[in-house]
mmCIF file of C-alpha atoms and ligand atoms in Angstrom:
data_model
loop_
_atom_site.group_PDB
_atom_site.id
_atom_site.type_symbol
_atom_site.label_atom_id
_atom_site.label_comp_id
_atom_site.label_asym_id
_atom_site.label_seq_id
_atom_site.Cartn_x
_atom_site.Cartn_y
_atom_site.Cartn_z
ATOM 1 C CA MET A 8 104.672 25.691 108.261
ATOM 2 C CA SER A 9 105.857 27.489 105.142
ATOM 3 C CA THR A 10 108.205 30.453 105.480
ATOM 4 C CA ALA A 11 107.870 31.638 101.872
ATOM 5 C CA ALA A 12 105.070 34.045 100.973
ATOM 6 C CA PRO A 13 101.859 32.044 100.518
ATOM 7 C CA LEU A 14 100.693 31.185 97.020
ATOM 8 C CA LEU A 15 97.620 33.198 96.039
ATOM 9 C CA LEU A 16 94.828 30.960 94.755
ATOM 10 C CA THR A 17 92.635 34.009 94.258
ATOM 11 C CA PRO A 18 91.303 35.556 91.054
ATOM 12 C CA GLY A 19 93.288 38.796 91.238
ATOM 13 C CA PRO A 20 95.503 39.871 92.747
ATOM 14 C CA LEU A 21 97.042 36.530 91.909
ATOM 15 C CA THR A 22 100.376 34.742 91.948
ATOM 16 C CA THR A 23 102.858 36.393 89.581
ATOM 17 C CA SER A 24 106.258 35.160 88.423
ATOM 18 C CA ALA A 25 109.480 36.438 89.979
ATOM 19 C CA ARG A 26 110.390 37.801 86.541
ATOM 20 C CA THR A 27 107.223 39.912 86.434
ATOM 21 C CA ARG A 28 107.854 41.296 89.918
ATOM 22 C CA GLN A 29 111.488 41.946 88.975
ATOM 23 C CA ALA A 30 110.347 44.197 86.114
ATOM 24 C CA MET A 31 109.059 46.659 88.697
ATOM 25 C CA LEU A 32 112.514 47.471 90.046
ATOM 26 C CA VAL A 33 113.000 50.337 87.592
ATOM 27 C CA ASP A 34 111.616 53.859 87.945
ATOM 28 C CA TRP A 35 110.237 55.228 84.694
ATOM 29 C CA GLY A 36 109.467 58.844 83.827
ATOM 30 C CA SER A 37 106.137 59.452 82.158
ATOM 31 C CA TRP A 38 107.850 61.612 79.505
ATOM 32 C CA ASP A 39 110.411 58.921 78.747
ATOM 33 C CA ASP A 40 110.066 57.789 75.135
ATOM 34 C CA ARG A 41 110.941 54.253 76.092
ATOM 35 C CA PHE A 42 108.129 54.161 78.615
ATOM 36 C CA ASN A 43 105.667 55.480 76.063
ATOM 37 C CA GLN A 44 106.847 52.865 73.598
ATOM 38 C CA LEU A 45 106.225 50.278 76.304
ATOM 39 C CA THR A 46 102.610 51.453 76.567
ATOM 40 C CA ALA A 47 102.177 51.473 72.786
ATOM 41 C CA SER A 48 103.620 47.976 72.492
ATOM 42 C CA LEU A 49 101.389 46.807 75.326
ATOM 43 C CA CYS A 50 98.244 48.133 73.641
ATOM 44 C CA GLU A 51 99.241 46.581 70.328
ATOM 45 C CA GLN A 52 99.817 43.178 71.928
ATOM 46 C CA LEU A 53 96.582 43.336 73.904
ATOM 47 C CA LEU A 54 94.610 44.126 70.744
ATOM 48 C CA ALA A 55 96.269 41.201 68.962
ATOM 49 C CA ILE A 56 94.992 38.785 71.634
ATOM 50 C CA ILE A 57 91.404 39.521 70.543
ATOM 51 C CA ASN A 58 92.294 40.050 66.862
ATOM 52 C CA GLY A 59 90.930 43.567 67.294
ATOM 53 C CA ALA A 60 93.432 45.900 65.594
ATOM 54 C CA ALA A 61 91.244 46.522 62.531
ATOM 55 C CA THR A 62 88.099 47.447 64.452
ATOM 56 C CA HIS A 63 88.949 48.469 68.001
ATOM 57 C CA HIS A 64 91.201 50.780 69.993
ATOM 58 C CA CYS A 65 92.822 49.684 73.221
ATOM 59 C CA VAL A 66 92.390 52.387 75.856
ATOM 60 C CA PRO A 67 94.410 51.781 79.034
ATOM 61 C CA LEU A 68 93.181 53.322 82.269
ATOM 62 C CA GLN A 69 94.691 53.733 85.733
ATOM 63 C CA GLY A 70 92.947 51.903 88.569
ATOM 64 C CA SER A 71 91.403 48.518 89.306
ATOM 65 C CA GLY A 72 89.184 46.670 86.843
ATOM 66 C CA THR A 73 85.989 48.314 88.072
ATOM 67 C CA PHE A 74 87.376 51.742 87.151
ATOM 68 C CA ALA A 75 87.689 50.582 83.537
ATOM 69 C CA VAL A 76 84.162 49.101 83.530
ATOM 70 C CA GLU A 77 82.729 52.324 84.903
ATOM 71 C CA ALA A 78 84.734 54.358 82.385
ATOM 72 C CA ALA A 79 83.528 52.190 79.488
ATOM 73 C CA ILE A 80 79.860 52.562 80.424
ATOM 74 C CA GLY A 81 80.242 56.269 81.192
ATOM 75 C CA THR A 82 82.028 56.959 77.910
ATOM 76 C CA LEU A 83 80.300 54.674 75.425
ATOM 77 C CA VAL A 84 76.695 54.815 76.615
ATOM 78 C CA PRO A 85 75.118 58.183 75.768
ATOM 79 C CA ARG A 86 73.442 59.769 78.796
ATOM 80 C CA ASP A 87 69.886 59.075 77.630
ATOM 81 C CA SER A 88 70.511 55.555 76.306
ATOM 82 C CA LYS A 89 69.125 52.506 78.075
ATOM 83 C CA VAL A 90 71.242 49.569 79.189
ATOM 84 C CA LEU A 91 70.003 46.013 79.731
ATOM 85 C CA VAL A 92 72.186 44.454 82.425
ATOM 86 C CA LEU A 93 72.413 40.646 82.515
ATOM 87 C CA ILE A 94 73.044 39.369 86.031
ATOM 88 C CA ASN A 95 73.954 36.041 87.597
ATOM 89 C CA GLY A 96 76.289 37.098 90.354
ATOM 90 C CA ALA A 97 77.974 39.935 92.215
ATOM 91 C CA TYR A 98 79.850 41.396 89.242
ATOM 92 C CA GLY A 99 76.635 41.608 87.211
ATOM 93 C CA LYS A 100 75.036 43.438 90.131
ATOM 94 C CA ARG A 101 78.004 45.794 90.095
ATOM 95 C CA LEU A 102 77.296 46.638 86.423
ATOM 96 C CA ALA A 103 73.745 47.618 87.397
ATOM 97 C CA LYS A 104 75.081 49.681 90.305
ATOM 98 C CA ILE A 105 77.421 51.522 87.925
ATOM 99 C CA CYS A 106 74.488 52.386 85.618
ATOM 100 C CA GLU A 107 72.515 53.577 88.643
ATOM 101 C CA VAL A 108 75.323 55.769 89.980
ATOM 102 C CA LEU A 109 76.080 57.197 86.521
ATOM 103 C CA GLY A 110 72.393 57.932 85.984
ATOM 104 C CA ARG A 111 72.085 55.810 82.832
ATOM 105 C CA PRO A 112 68.573 54.395 82.356
ATOM 106 C CA PHE A 113 68.772 50.609 82.769
ATOM 107 C CA SER A 114 66.820 47.443 83.341
ATOM 108 C CA THR A 115 68.114 44.147 84.691
ATOM 109 C CA PHE A 116 67.571 40.493 83.930
ATOM 110 C CA GLU A 117 68.691 38.188 86.678
ATOM 111 C CA THR A 118 69.077 34.417 86.662
ATOM 112 C CA ALA A 119 70.175 32.186 89.539
ATOM 113 C CA GLU A 120 73.887 32.075 90.312
ATOM 114 C CA ASP A 121 74.171 28.620 88.729
ATOM 115 C CA GLN A 122 72.149 29.595 85.647
ATOM 116 C CA PRO A 123 73.799 31.165 82.594
ATOM 117 C CA THR A 124 71.941 33.914 80.750
ATOM 118 C CA THR A 125 70.895 32.508 77.370
ATOM 119 C CA ALA A 126 70.737 34.066 73.916
ATOM 120 C CA ALA A 127 67.005 33.233 73.883
ATOM 121 C CA ASP A 128 66.525 35.321 77.059
ATOM 122 C CA VAL A 129 68.286 38.261 75.427
ATOM 123 C CA ASP A 130 66.279 37.870 72.208
ATOM 124 C CA ARG A 131 63.005 37.938 74.167
ATOM 125 C CA LEU A 132 64.070 40.926 76.290
ATOM 126 C CA LEU A 133 65.133 42.943 73.250
ATOM 127 C CA ARG A 134 61.855 42.187 71.468
ATOM 128 C CA ALA A 135 59.930 43.338 74.528
ATOM 129 C CA ASP A 136 61.743 46.653 75.055
ATOM 130 C CA GLY A 137 62.723 48.712 72.022
ATOM 131 C CA ASP A 138 64.265 51.429 74.212
ATOM 132 C CA ILE A 139 67.269 49.272 75.068
ATOM 133 C CA SER A 140 70.351 50.344 73.098
ATOM 134 C CA HIS A 141 73.157 48.625 75.027
ATOM 135 C CA ILE A 142 73.486 45.222 76.676
ATOM 136 C CA ALA A 143 76.007 44.694 79.473
ATOM 137 C CA LEU A 144 77.246 41.176 80.182
ATOM 138 C CA ILE A 145 79.764 39.460 82.433
ATOM 139 C CA HIS A 146 81.653 36.814 80.427
ATOM 140 C CA CYS A 147 82.944 34.701 83.323
ATOM 141 C CA GLU A 148 81.062 35.655 86.498
ATOM 142 C CA THR A 149 83.896 35.438 89.004
ATOM 143 C CA SER A 150 81.585 35.266 92.003
ATOM 144 C CA THR A 151 80.985 31.592 91.125
ATOM 145 C CA GLY A 152 83.098 30.828 88.027
ATOM 146 C CA ILE A 153 80.072 30.435 85.746
ATOM 147 C CA LEU A 154 80.606 31.017 82.032
ATOM 148 C CA ASN A 155 77.942 32.944 80.107
ATOM 149 C CA PRO A 156 77.516 32.066 76.392
ATOM 150 C CA LEU A 157 79.171 35.145 74.910
ATOM 151 C CA PRO A 158 79.220 34.273 71.167
ATOM 152 C CA GLU A 159 75.524 33.337 71.129
ATOM 153 C CA ILE A 160 74.493 36.449 73.070
ATOM 154 C CA ALA A 161 76.683 38.698 70.890
ATOM 155 C CA GLU A 162 75.041 37.273 67.787
ATOM 156 C CA VAL A 163 71.543 38.092 69.077
ATOM 157 C CA VAL A 164 72.589 41.598 70.136
ATOM 158 C CA GLU A 165 74.063 42.200 66.674
ATOM 159 C CA ARG A 166 70.949 40.861 64.939
ATOM 160 C CA HIS A 167 68.850 43.381 66.876
ATOM 161 C CA GLY A 168 71.251 46.175 65.890
ATOM 162 C CA LYS A 169 72.159 46.835 69.547
ATOM 163 C CA ARG A 170 75.543 47.305 71.225
ATOM 164 C CA LEU A 171 77.298 44.948 73.590
ATOM 165 C CA ILE A 172 79.531 45.844 76.540
ATOM 166 C CA ILE A 173 81.440 42.853 77.922
ATOM 167 C CA ASP A 174 83.133 42.615 81.280
ATOM 168 C CA ALA A 175 85.704 39.965 80.349
ATOM 169 C CA MET A 176 87.899 40.799 83.315
ATOM 170 C CA SER A 177 88.480 37.251 84.501
ATOM 171 C CA SER A 178 88.438 35.533 81.088
ATOM 172 C CA PHE A 179 90.457 37.775 78.756
ATOM 173 C CA GLY A 180 93.744 36.167 77.793
ATOM 174 C CA ALA A 181 92.645 32.652 78.778
ATOM 175 C CA LEU A 182 89.325 32.080 77.002
ATOM 176 C CA PRO A 183 89.287 32.787 73.269
ATOM 177 C CA ILE A 184 87.398 35.886 72.057
ATOM 178 C CA ASP A 185 87.776 37.066 68.457
ATOM 179 C CA ALA A 186 86.620 40.628 67.855
ATOM 180 C CA GLN A 187 85.994 39.823 64.181
ATOM 181 C CA GLU A 188 83.573 37.042 65.102
ATOM 182 C CA VAL A 189 82.054 38.320 68.327
ATOM 183 C CA PRO A 190 80.778 41.870 67.724
ATOM 184 C CA PHE A 191 81.066 44.262 70.673
ATOM 185 C CA ASP A 192 81.314 47.962 71.422
ATOM 186 C CA ALA A 193 83.490 47.456 74.466
ATOM 187 C CA LEU A 194 85.346 44.623 76.115
ATOM 188 C CA ILE A 195 86.988 45.313 79.439
ATOM 189 C CA ALA A 196 89.830 43.555 81.251
ATOM 190 C CA ALA A 197 92.712 44.370 83.590
ATOM 191 C CA SER A 198 96.394 43.793 84.284
ATOM 192 C CA GLY A 199 96.094 41.544 87.312
ATOM 193 C CA LYS A 200 94.014 38.634 86.009
ATOM 194 C CA CYS A 201 94.739 36.016 83.317
ATOM 195 C CA LEU A 202 97.707 37.914 81.901
ATOM 196 C CA GLU A 203 99.340 37.458 85.318
ATOM 197 C CA GLY A 204 100.447 41.066 85.724
ATOM 198 C CA VAL A 205 100.114 43.009 88.958
ATOM 199 C CA PRO A 206 96.896 44.919 89.665
ATOM 200 C CA GLY A 207 96.708 48.649 88.957
ATOM 201 C CA MET A 208 95.412 49.239 85.439
ATOM 202 C CA GLY A 209 92.478 48.237 83.309
ATOM 203 C CA PHE A 210 92.007 48.466 79.566
ATOM 204 C CA VAL A 211 88.995 48.827 77.343
ATOM 205 C CA PHE A 212 88.814 47.568 73.766
ATOM 206 C CA ALA A 213 86.442 50.113 72.276
ATOM 207 C CA ARG A 214 84.980 49.912 68.793
ATOM 208 C CA LYS A 215 86.676 52.698 66.816
ATOM 209 C CA ALA A 216 83.460 54.250 65.470
ATOM 210 C CA SER A 217 81.757 54.140 68.873
ATOM 211 C CA LEU A 218 84.704 55.754 70.625
ATOM 212 C CA ALA A 219 84.919 58.438 67.934
ATOM 213 C CA ALA A 220 81.254 59.276 68.562
ATOM 214 C CA ALA A 221 81.625 59.341 72.363
ATOM 215 C CA ALA A 222 82.962 62.872 72.931
ATOM 216 C CA GLY A 223 81.086 64.534 75.772
ATOM 217 C CA ASN A 224 79.224 61.431 76.964
ATOM 218 C CA SER A 225 81.293 61.051 80.105
ATOM 219 C CA HIS A 226 80.104 62.618 83.352
ATOM 220 C CA SER A 227 83.677 62.453 84.636
ATOM 221 C CA LEU A 228 86.983 64.027 83.697
ATOM 222 C CA ALA A 229 89.299 61.249 84.888
ATOM 223 C CA MET A 230 87.114 58.410 83.604
ATOM 224 C CA ASP A 231 86.601 59.773 80.092
ATOM 225 C CA LEU A 232 88.011 57.171 77.685
ATOM 226 C CA PHE A 233 87.465 59.428 74.689
ATOM 227 C CA ASP A 234 89.815 62.023 76.207
ATOM 228 C CA GLN A 235 92.180 59.353 77.490
ATOM 229 C CA HIS A 236 92.544 57.909 73.998
ATOM 230 C CA THR A 237 92.683 61.244 72.162
ATOM 231 C CA TYR A 238 95.419 62.483 74.474
ATOM 232 C CA ARG A 239 97.575 59.399 74.002
ATOM 233 C CA MET A 240 97.181 59.501 70.217
ATOM 234 C CA LYS A 241 98.265 63.153 70.245
ATOM 235 C CA THR A 242 101.164 62.919 72.710
ATOM 236 C CA GLY A 243 102.088 59.244 73.047
ATOM 237 C CA GLN A 244 101.624 59.688 76.796
ATOM 238 C CA TRP A 245 99.043 58.663 79.332
ATOM 239 C CA ARG A 246 96.694 61.451 80.344
ATOM 240 C CA PHE A 247 97.564 61.968 84.048
ATOM 241 C CA THR A 248 100.251 59.999 85.933
ATOM 242 C CA PRO A 249 100.638 56.489 84.520
ATOM 243 C CA PRO A 250 101.001 53.419 86.770
ATOM 244 C CA THR A 251 104.547 53.011 85.431
ATOM 245 C CA HIS A 252 105.551 49.928 87.415
ATOM 246 C CA VAL A 253 102.282 48.181 86.611
ATOM 247 C CA VAL A 254 102.801 48.857 82.901
ATOM 248 C CA ALA A 255 106.366 47.524 83.025
ATOM 249 C CA ALA A 256 105.236 44.407 84.910
ATOM 250 C CA LEU A 257 102.395 43.765 82.475
ATOM 251 C CA HIS A 258 104.764 44.159 79.545
ATOM 252 C CA GLU A 259 107.079 41.562 81.096
ATOM 253 C CA ALA A 260 104.110 39.297 81.904
ATOM 254 C CA LEU A 261 103.063 39.482 78.243
ATOM 255 C CA LEU A 262 106.516 38.378 77.083
ATOM 256 C CA GLN A 263 106.083 35.290 79.264
ATOM 257 C CA TYR A 264 102.540 34.829 77.996
ATOM 258 C CA HIS A 265 103.858 34.594 74.437
ATOM 259 C CA GLU A 266 106.785 32.382 75.463
ATOM 260 C CA GLU A 267 104.347 29.980 77.131
ATOM 261 C CA GLY A 268 102.425 29.717 73.850
ATOM 262 C CA GLY A 269 99.884 32.520 74.097
ATOM 263 C CA LEU A 270 96.189 31.998 74.712
ATOM 264 C CA PRO A 271 95.966 28.286 73.852
ATOM 265 C CA ALA A 272 98.755 27.465 76.318
ATOM 266 C CA ARG A 273 97.355 29.737 79.028
ATOM 267 C CA HIS A 274 93.927 28.206 78.564
ATOM 268 C CA ALA A 275 95.347 24.679 78.677
ATOM 269 C CA ARG A 276 97.276 25.317 81.901
ATOM 270 C CA TYR A 277 94.267 26.870 83.642
ATOM 271 C CA ALA A 278 92.049 24.011 82.448
ATOM 272 C CA ALA A 279 94.591 21.528 83.848
ATOM 273 C CA ASN A 280 94.674 23.512 87.123
ATOM 274 C CA CYS A 281 90.899 23.396 87.339
ATOM 275 C CA GLN A 282 90.797 19.697 86.490
ATOM 276 C CA ALA A 283 93.408 18.850 89.139
ATOM 277 C CA LEU A 284 91.515 20.951 91.681
ATOM 278 C CA MET A 285 88.178 19.283 90.937
ATOM 279 C CA GLU A 286 89.617 15.766 91.062
ATOM 280 C CA GLU A 287 91.419 16.252 94.369
ATOM 281 C CA MET A 288 88.514 18.094 96.019
ATOM 282 C CA ALA A 289 86.139 15.300 94.958
ATOM 283 C CA LYS A 290 88.446 12.798 96.673
ATOM 284 C CA LEU A 291 87.995 14.792 99.899
ATOM 285 C CA GLY A 292 84.234 14.694 99.381
ATOM 286 C CA LEU A 293 84.018 18.440 98.738
ATOM 287 C CA ARG A 294 81.357 19.206 96.141
ATOM 288 C CA SER A 295 81.653 21.783 93.384
ATOM 289 C CA PHE A 296 78.801 24.335 93.299
ATOM 290 C CA LEU A 297 78.550 24.439 89.478
ATOM 291 C CA PRO A 298 78.034 21.552 87.059
ATOM 292 C CA ALA A 299 81.116 20.999 84.864
ATOM 293 C CA ALA A 300 79.341 22.122 81.670
ATOM 294 C CA ILE A 301 79.045 25.754 82.826
ATOM 295 C CA GLN A 302 82.223 25.913 84.911
ATOM 296 C CA ALA A 303 84.929 28.182 83.451
ATOM 297 C CA PRO A 304 88.529 27.121 84.225
ATOM 298 C CA ILE A 305 89.077 30.405 86.084
ATOM 299 C CA ILE A 306 87.756 29.998 89.604
ATOM 300 C CA ALA A 307 85.814 27.199 91.271
ATOM 301 C CA THR A 308 83.233 27.400 94.036
ATOM 302 C CA PHE A 309 82.875 24.585 96.575
ATOM 303 C CA HIS A 310 80.176 23.879 99.106
ATOM 304 C CA ALA A 311 81.566 24.340 102.601
ATOM 305 C CA PRO A 312 81.582 21.185 104.756
ATOM 306 C CA LYS A 313 78.277 20.960 106.611
ATOM 307 C CA ASP A 314 79.960 20.416 109.974
ATOM 308 C CA PRO A 315 79.514 22.909 112.831
ATOM 309 C CA ARG A 316 83.272 22.642 113.462
ATOM 310 C CA TYR A 317 83.886 24.229 110.035
ATOM 311 C CA GLN A 318 84.322 28.001 109.981
ATOM 312 C CA PHE A 319 85.754 29.739 106.938
ATOM 313 C CA LYS A 320 87.970 32.162 108.870
ATOM 314 C CA ALA A 321 89.710 29.448 110.906
ATOM 315 C CA PHE A 322 89.972 27.216 107.830
ATOM 316 C CA TYR A 323 91.444 30.093 105.807
ATOM 317 C CA GLU A 324 94.020 30.957 108.488
ATOM 318 C CA ARG A 325 95.190 27.353 108.852
ATOM 319 C CA VAL A 326 95.499 26.865 105.077
ATOM 320 C CA LYS A 327 97.350 30.178 104.834
ATOM 321 C CA ALA A 328 99.799 29.111 107.540
ATOM 322 C CA LYS A 329 100.595 26.114 105.337
ATOM 323 C CA GLY A 330 101.279 28.283 102.303
ATOM 324 C CA TYR A 331 98.062 28.880 100.338
ATOM 325 C CA ILE A 332 95.576 31.735 100.202
ATOM 326 C CA LEU A 333 91.989 30.684 99.404
ATOM 327 C CA TYR A 334 89.056 32.935 98.628
ATOM 328 C CA PRO A 335 85.802 33.308 100.553
ATOM 329 C CA GLY A 336 82.502 32.418 98.916
ATOM 330 C CA LYS A 337 80.347 35.190 97.513
ATOM 331 C CA LEU A 338 76.933 33.540 97.535
ATOM 332 C CA THR A 339 74.157 34.689 99.798
ATOM 333 C CA GLN A 340 72.069 31.503 99.940
ATOM 334 C CA VAL A 341 74.658 28.761 100.442
ATOM 335 C CA GLU A 342 77.906 28.616 102.397
ATOM 336 C CA THR A 343 80.803 28.172 99.969
ATOM 337 C CA PHE A 344 84.469 28.939 99.484
ATOM 338 C CA ARG A 345 86.370 29.537 96.251
ATOM 339 C CA VAL A 346 89.715 28.533 94.780
ATOM 340 C CA GLY A 347 91.216 30.412 91.845
ATOM 341 C CA CYS A 348 92.733 28.411 88.978
ATOM 342 C CA ILE A 349 94.494 31.417 87.440
ATOM 343 C CA GLY A 350 97.903 32.929 88.094
ATOM 344 C CA HIS A 351 101.466 31.673 87.859
ATOM 345 C CA VAL A 352 100.569 28.245 89.300
ATOM 346 C CA THR A 353 100.677 24.691 87.983
ATOM 347 C CA PRO A 354 98.432 21.619 88.324
ATOM 348 C CA THR A 355 101.013 20.109 90.712
ATOM 349 C CA GLN A 356 100.706 23.140 92.966
ATOM 350 C CA MET A 357 96.913 22.841 92.816
ATOM 351 C CA ARG A 358 97.160 19.219 93.993
ATOM 352 C CA GLU A 359 99.524 20.268 96.789
ATOM 353 C CA ALA A 360 97.074 22.987 97.822
ATOM 354 C CA VAL A 361 94.196 20.510 98.031
ATOM 355 C CA ALA A 362 96.367 18.124 100.057
ATOM 356 C CA VAL A 363 96.773 20.994 102.536
ATOM 357 C CA VAL A 364 93.006 21.603 102.507
ATOM 358 C CA GLY A 365 92.543 17.940 103.429
ATOM 359 C CA GLU A 366 95.141 18.147 106.210
ATOM 360 C CA VAL A 367 93.510 21.239 107.683
ATOM 361 C CA LEU A 368 90.000 19.811 107.583
ATOM 362 C CA ARG A 369 91.279 16.712 109.403
ATOM 363 C CA GLU A 370 92.989 18.924 112.011
ATOM 364 C CA MET A 371 89.697 20.774 112.470
ATOM 365 C CA GLU A 372 88.050 17.363 112.800
ATOM 366 C CA VAL A 373 85.721 18.223 109.951
ATOM 367 C CA LEU A 374 86.997 15.309 107.854
ATOM 368 C CA GLU A 375 87.396 11.876 109.342
ATOM 369 C CA ILE A 376 89.691 10.358 106.726
HETATM 370 C C1 PLP B 406 88.100 41.183 89.026
HETATM 371 C C2 PLP B 406 86.842 41.508 88.318
HETATM 372 C C3 PLP B 406 86.411 42.838 88.146
HETATM 373 C C4 PLP B 406 87.170 44.022 88.674
HETATM 374 O O1 PLP B 406 87.267 44.032 90.034
HETATM 375 P P1 PLP B 406 88.276 45.042 90.732
HETATM 376 O O2 PLP B 406 88.169 44.659 92.167
HETATM 377 O O3 PLP B 406 87.820 46.401 90.457
HETATM 378 O O4 PLP B 406 89.613 44.774 90.122
HETATM 379 C C5 PLP B 406 85.266 43.062 87.418
HETATM 380 N N1 PLP B 406 84.569 42.052 86.886
HETATM 381 C C6 PLP B 406 84.939 40.771 87.029
HETATM 382 C C7 PLP B 406 84.122 39.708 86.380
HETATM 383 C C8 PLP B 406 86.084 40.456 87.747
HETATM 384 O O5 PLP B 406 86.475 39.170 87.885
#
């Protein structure tokens, strides 16, 4: 039985370093120049990760990732414009729900949860419906871990002269995206995912020209990214109370990100985490839901053991008591559970976690070995 806090193997909130948590032990005033410099430096560094400084603004927003997605759609999609939402999981469905709640006209294209949307699908859909102006896509669909082919889809969207909105929440910082090669109007991510900050703020990379043209689109005061950006450019401050401790922690997390070797190193560690996880789970006879070719090294979904003695809740509690937090499945048709590969964790820790999974399944008499 572990006495330390359990390691989070979840895709946000996730395990952070002690140094990142330490950075939250200071109270900042929102008028403090040093705090506003922290925000400016943060935005500059975030833009650099996608090579976006020439073409995009970084607009930070208080709240969880969904707040930033909703703000991006509400701000950048004019009220009478039509959105095509590409769906292969729960986060894609959430994009459609946002369009519905905001009253933006939209249509959906849904593939199975183990089926990426293809560029050919998008090409066909755009040919068939000339009213569509914006396409909304999940890069890595965290409900399974499936990777959608972003560069190919972006190329088709660009060729049709349409605009792309990307929810890259669970991939930004770990999977390469170059704003000069992959055209988009908005790309959305948050503090508490692959950058290994704490949750509490999102950010939207918005194409400069699109943001400049977005005054008055938003239905909401607090979620208006045009106002949020304009205010910060004018005053250097966040509009409304900033999540000061979250900003400080993210700034510290970014220092560590660069020390580790930036995106290539982060990607390599997560890929090694995922590889270790897959190998050890296979040894226990636990099958991965996705084929390797479409599996992003972010989160993995496993079929639950088909034994009546297996129950996720009991399994979860026993694994937690031994020091690891797993994640429930999010599929409606098949019983699964998920394990995150992201966060301040190493391949060795992933192997240790799977050893615990094996121990627990033997205790529950689900595994005989
Ligand atoms: C985490 C995540 C979000 C945001 O979820 P919140 O609970 O609002 O933080 C959105 N999209 C994807 C793909 C995610 O992984």
